[in-house]
Amino acid sequence: MSTSSIAAEAREDVPVSPPDLSQALGNLIEELLTYGAAKLSRQVGEWLRDLERTMASRGPFERAAYEAGKAHLQGKNPVWAGAKGAWSGATVPQRVAAVVILVLLLLLAPVPLVLLILGILIAALVAGIRAARR
């Protein structure tokens, strides 16, 4: 084969209209971004699983902060999530102490209210007696 026949065959293999370079680069960039996003998504998923495993062994304060932050990012109520996180991170003695404190609070809450009402009544009586003396 001579060089002229090889060149003629090569020219026949070349398409009449070459592909648009900007479209090819656009497709390449799109595929690279898709690949990078998928890889990043997998990595973030691994990090989140590691964080979940780490936080599962923490105490009530760390769990409460973690759960509240996670709920806030998800658009949920962070107070309720923090309370649930604190309860799940607490040990059995801590849970017993929390229940005892809550029961005592509910039982003793009327006492300050009664004292406040008595104080207001006594102040009203003293003011009435002073006004009557004048």
PDB file of C-alpha atoms in Angstrom:
ATOM      1  CA  MET A   1       0.000   0.000   0.000  1.00  0.00           C
ATOM      2  CA  SER A   2       1.242   3.388  -0.832  1.00  0.00           C
ATOM      3  CA  THR A   3       0.970   6.391   1.417  1.00  0.00           C
ATOM      4  CA  SER A   4      -1.582   8.010  -0.860  1.00  0.00           C
ATOM      5  CA  SER A   5      -3.931   5.027  -0.594  1.00  0.00           C
ATOM      6  CA  ILE A   6      -3.564   4.962   3.213  1.00  0.00           C
ATOM      7  CA  ALA A   7      -4.332   8.661   3.349  1.00  0.00           C
ATOM      8  CA  ALA A   8      -7.366   8.112   1.137  1.00  0.00           C
ATOM      9  CA  GLU A   9      -8.643   5.315   3.389  1.00  0.00           C
ATOM     10  CA  ALA A  10      -8.047   7.454   6.471  1.00  0.00           C
ATOM     11  CA  ARG A  11     -10.044  10.276   4.969  1.00  0.00           C
ATOM     12  CA  GLU A  12     -12.923   7.929   4.273  1.00  0.00           C
ATOM     13  CA  ASP A  13     -13.028   6.938   7.988  1.00  0.00           C
ATOM     14  CA  VAL A  14     -13.227  10.553   9.117  1.00  0.00           C
ATOM     15  CA  PRO A  15     -16.879  11.566   9.520  1.00  0.00           C
ATOM     16  CA  VAL A  16     -18.111  14.333   7.322  1.00  0.00           C
ATOM     17  CA  SER A  17     -19.061  16.563  10.260  1.00  0.00           C
ATOM     18  CA  PRO A  18     -16.805  16.216  13.292  1.00  0.00           C
ATOM     19  CA  PRO A  19     -18.593  16.077  16.673  1.00  0.00           C
ATOM     20  CA  ASP A  20     -19.078  19.389  18.401  1.00  0.00           C
ATOM     21  CA  LEU A  21     -16.168  19.817  20.801  1.00  0.00           C
ATOM     22  CA  SER A  22     -18.101  21.984  23.256  1.00  0.00           C
ATOM     23  CA  GLN A  23     -20.881  19.386  23.458  1.00  0.00           C
ATOM     24  CA  ALA A  24     -18.337  16.610  24.059  1.00  0.00           C
ATOM     25  CA  LEU A  25     -16.636  18.639  26.794  1.00  0.00           C
ATOM     26  CA  GLY A  26     -20.020  19.436  28.310  1.00  0.00           C
ATOM     27  CA  ASN A  27     -20.898  15.735  28.397  1.00  0.00           C
ATOM     28  CA  LEU A  28     -17.508  14.930  29.937  1.00  0.00           C
ATOM     29  CA  ILE A  29     -17.920  17.572  32.653  1.00  0.00           C
ATOM     30  CA  GLU A  30     -21.466  16.384  33.364  1.00  0.00           C
ATOM     31  CA  GLU A  31     -20.284  12.792  33.777  1.00  0.00           C
ATOM     32  CA  LEU A  32     -17.384  13.886  35.996  1.00  0.00           C
ATOM     33  CA  LEU A  33     -19.764  15.867  38.209  1.00  0.00           C
ATOM     34  CA  THR A  34     -22.169  12.925  38.423  1.00  0.00           C
ATOM     35  CA  TYR A  35     -19.332  10.590  39.370  1.00  0.00           C
ATOM     36  CA  GLY A  36     -17.957  13.040  41.932  1.00  0.00           C
ATOM     37  CA  ALA A  37     -21.384  13.594  43.481  1.00  0.00           C
ATOM     38  CA  ALA A  38     -21.977   9.853  43.790  1.00  0.00           C
ATOM     39  CA  LYS A  39     -18.562   9.323  45.367  1.00  0.00           C
ATOM     40  CA  LEU A  40     -19.074  12.235  47.776  1.00  0.00           C
ATOM     41  CA  SER A  41     -22.542  10.954  48.686  1.00  0.00           C
ATOM     42  CA  ARG A  42     -21.124   7.530  49.562  1.00  0.00           C
ATOM     43  CA  GLN A  43     -18.357   9.122  51.647  1.00  0.00           C
ATOM     44  CA  VAL A  44     -20.798  11.356  53.533  1.00  0.00           C
ATOM     45  CA  GLY A  45     -22.996   8.299  54.155  1.00  0.00           C
ATOM     46  CA  GLU A  46     -20.019   6.489  55.690  1.00  0.00           C
ATOM     47  CA  TRP A  47     -19.196   9.504  57.867  1.00  0.00           C
ATOM     48  CA  LEU A  48     -22.785   9.711  59.088  1.00  0.00           C
ATOM     49  CA  ARG A  49     -22.842   5.997  59.945  1.00  0.00           C
ATOM     50  CA  ASP A  50     -19.584   6.411  61.886  1.00  0.00           C
ATOM     51  CA  LEU A  51     -21.029   9.415  63.700  1.00  0.00           C
ATOM     52  CA  GLU A  52     -24.199   7.479  64.589  1.00  0.00           C
ATOM     53  CA  ARG A  53     -22.104   4.607  65.985  1.00  0.00           C
ATOM     54  CA  THR A  54     -19.956   7.019  67.985  1.00  0.00           C
ATOM     55  CA  MET A  55     -22.906   8.933  69.417  1.00  0.00           C
ATOM     56  CA  ALA A  56     -24.689   5.711  70.420  1.00  0.00           C
ATOM     57  CA  SER A  57     -22.070   5.169  73.122  1.00  0.00           C
ATOM     58  CA  ARG A  58     -22.131   8.737  74.504  1.00  0.00           C
ATOM     59  CA  GLY A  59     -23.801  10.122  77.602  1.00  0.00           C
ATOM     60  CA  PRO A  60     -27.114  11.934  77.849  1.00  0.00           C
ATOM     61  CA  PHE A  61     -25.777  15.454  77.228  1.00  0.00           C
ATOM     62  CA  GLU A  62     -23.877  14.578  74.073  1.00  0.00           C
ATOM     63  CA  ARG A  63     -26.784  12.491  72.776  1.00  0.00           C
ATOM     64  CA  ALA A  64     -29.239  15.311  73.502  1.00  0.00           C
ATOM     65  CA  ALA A  65     -27.104  17.841  71.629  1.00  0.00           C
ATOM     66  CA  TYR A  66     -26.561  15.475  68.707  1.00  0.00           C
ATOM     67  CA  GLU A  67     -30.223  14.507  68.364  1.00  0.00           C
ATOM     68  CA  ALA A  68     -31.374  18.131  68.705  1.00  0.00           C
ATOM     69  CA  GLY A  69     -28.942  19.244  66.000  1.00  0.00           C
ATOM     70  CA  LYS A  70     -29.988  16.426  63.717  1.00  0.00           C
ATOM     71  CA  ALA A  71     -33.676  17.240  64.225  1.00  0.00           C
ATOM     72  CA  HIS A  72     -33.028  20.917  63.533  1.00  0.00           C
ATOM     73  CA  LEU A  73     -31.326  20.066  60.246  1.00  0.00           C
ATOM     74  CA  GLN A  74     -34.275  17.845  59.318  1.00  0.00           C
ATOM     75  CA  GLY A  75     -36.783  20.575  60.172  1.00  0.00           C
ATOM     76  CA  LYS A  76     -38.198  18.763  63.204  1.00  0.00           C
ATOM     77  CA  ASN A  77     -38.647  19.889  66.815  1.00  0.00           C
ATOM     78  CA  PRO A  78     -35.142  19.962  68.369  1.00  0.00           C
ATOM     79  CA  VAL A  79     -36.435  20.188  71.960  1.00  0.00           C
ATOM     80  CA  TRP A  80     -38.373  16.958  71.765  1.00  0.00           C
ATOM     81  CA  ALA A  81     -35.558  15.202  69.882  1.00  0.00           C
ATOM     82  CA  GLY A  82     -33.047  16.433  72.472  1.00  0.00           C
ATOM     83  CA  ALA A  83     -35.195  15.109  75.302  1.00  0.00           C
ATOM     84  CA  LYS A  84     -35.492  11.732  73.598  1.00  0.00           C
ATOM     85  CA  GLY A  85     -31.755  11.702  72.933  1.00  0.00           C
ATOM     86  CA  ALA A  86     -30.980  12.521  76.558  1.00  0.00           C
ATOM     87  CA  TRP A  87     -33.320   9.765  77.731  1.00  0.00           C
ATOM     88  CA  SER A  88     -31.767   7.185  75.392  1.00  0.00           C
ATOM     89  CA  GLY A  89     -28.245   8.207  76.418  1.00  0.00           C
ATOM     90  CA  ALA A  90     -28.969   8.113  80.153  1.00  0.00           C
ATOM     91  CA  THR A  91     -28.076   5.189  82.365  1.00  0.00           C
ATOM     92  CA  VAL A  92     -30.696   3.415  84.471  1.00  0.00           C
ATOM     93  CA  PRO A  93     -29.846   5.337  87.701  1.00  0.00           C
ATOM     94  CA  GLN A  94     -30.044   8.625  85.780  1.00  0.00           C
ATOM     95  CA  ARG A  95     -33.449   7.660  84.403  1.00  0.00           C
ATOM     96  CA  VAL A  96     -34.697   6.733  87.891  1.00  0.00           C
ATOM     97  CA  ALA A  97     -33.452  10.066  89.258  1.00  0.00           C
ATOM     98  CA  ALA A  98     -35.199  11.949  86.432  1.00  0.00           C
ATOM     99  CA  VAL A  99     -38.499  10.180  87.125  1.00  0.00           C
ATOM    100  CA  VAL A 100     -38.221  10.847  90.887  1.00  0.00           C
ATOM    101  CA  ILE A 101     -37.480  14.542  90.295  1.00  0.00           C
ATOM    102  CA  LEU A 102     -40.400  14.825  87.862  1.00  0.00           C
ATOM    103  CA  VAL A 103     -42.820  13.172  90.319  1.00  0.00           C
ATOM    104  CA  LEU A 104     -41.630  15.403  93.171  1.00  0.00           C
ATOM    105  CA  LEU A 105     -41.995  18.451  90.960  1.00  0.00           C
ATOM    106  CA  LEU A 106     -45.552  17.520  90.068  1.00  0.00           C
ATOM    107  CA  LEU A 107     -46.447  16.812  93.702  1.00  0.00           C
ATOM    108  CA  LEU A 108     -44.799  19.904  95.152  1.00  0.00           C
ATOM    109  CA  ALA A 109     -45.695  22.406  92.432  1.00  0.00           C
ATOM    110  CA  PRO A 110     -48.977  23.447  94.151  1.00  0.00           C
ATOM    111  CA  VAL A 111     -47.102  24.437  97.357  1.00  0.00           C
ATOM    112  CA  PRO A 112     -45.464  27.611  95.931  1.00  0.00           C
ATOM    113  CA  LEU A 113     -48.775  28.514  94.312  1.00  0.00           C
ATOM    114  CA  VAL A 114     -50.612  28.246  97.644  1.00  0.00           C
ATOM    115  CA  LEU A 115     -47.882  30.290  99.368  1.00  0.00           C
ATOM    116  CA  LEU A 116     -48.182  32.970  96.681  1.00  0.00           C
ATOM    117  CA  ILE A 117     -51.953  33.171  97.107  1.00  0.00           C
ATOM    118  CA  LEU A 118     -51.597  33.374 100.906  1.00  0.00           C
ATOM    119  CA  GLY A 119     -49.007  36.141 100.533  1.00  0.00           C
ATOM    120  CA  ILE A 120     -51.300  38.149  98.281  1.00  0.00           C
ATOM    121  CA  LEU A 121     -54.200  37.706 100.740  1.00  0.00           C
ATOM    122  CA  ILE A 122     -52.077  38.795 103.705  1.00  0.00           C
ATOM    123  CA  ALA A 123     -50.796  41.825 101.783  1.00  0.00           C
ATOM    124  CA  ALA A 124     -54.402  42.752 100.892  1.00  0.00           C
ATOM    125  CA  LEU A 125     -55.487  42.397 104.565  1.00  0.00           C
ATOM    126  CA  VAL A 126     -52.593  44.567 105.803  1.00  0.00           C
ATOM    127  CA  ALA A 127     -53.366  47.213 103.171  1.00  0.00           C
ATOM    128  CA  GLY A 128     -57.050  47.129 104.147  1.00  0.00           C
ATOM    129  CA  ILE A 129     -56.298  47.497 107.869  1.00  0.00           C
ATOM    130  CA  ARG A 130     -53.899  50.406 107.230  1.00  0.00           C
ATOM    131  CA  ALA A 131     -56.491  52.117 105.046  1.00  0.00           C
ATOM    132  CA  ALA A 132     -59.174  51.694 107.748  1.00  0.00           C
ATOM    133  CA  ARG A 133     -56.943  53.275 110.431  1.00  0.00           C
ATOM    134  CA  ARG A 134     -56.522  56.481 108.470  1.00  0.00           C
TER     135      ARG A 134
END
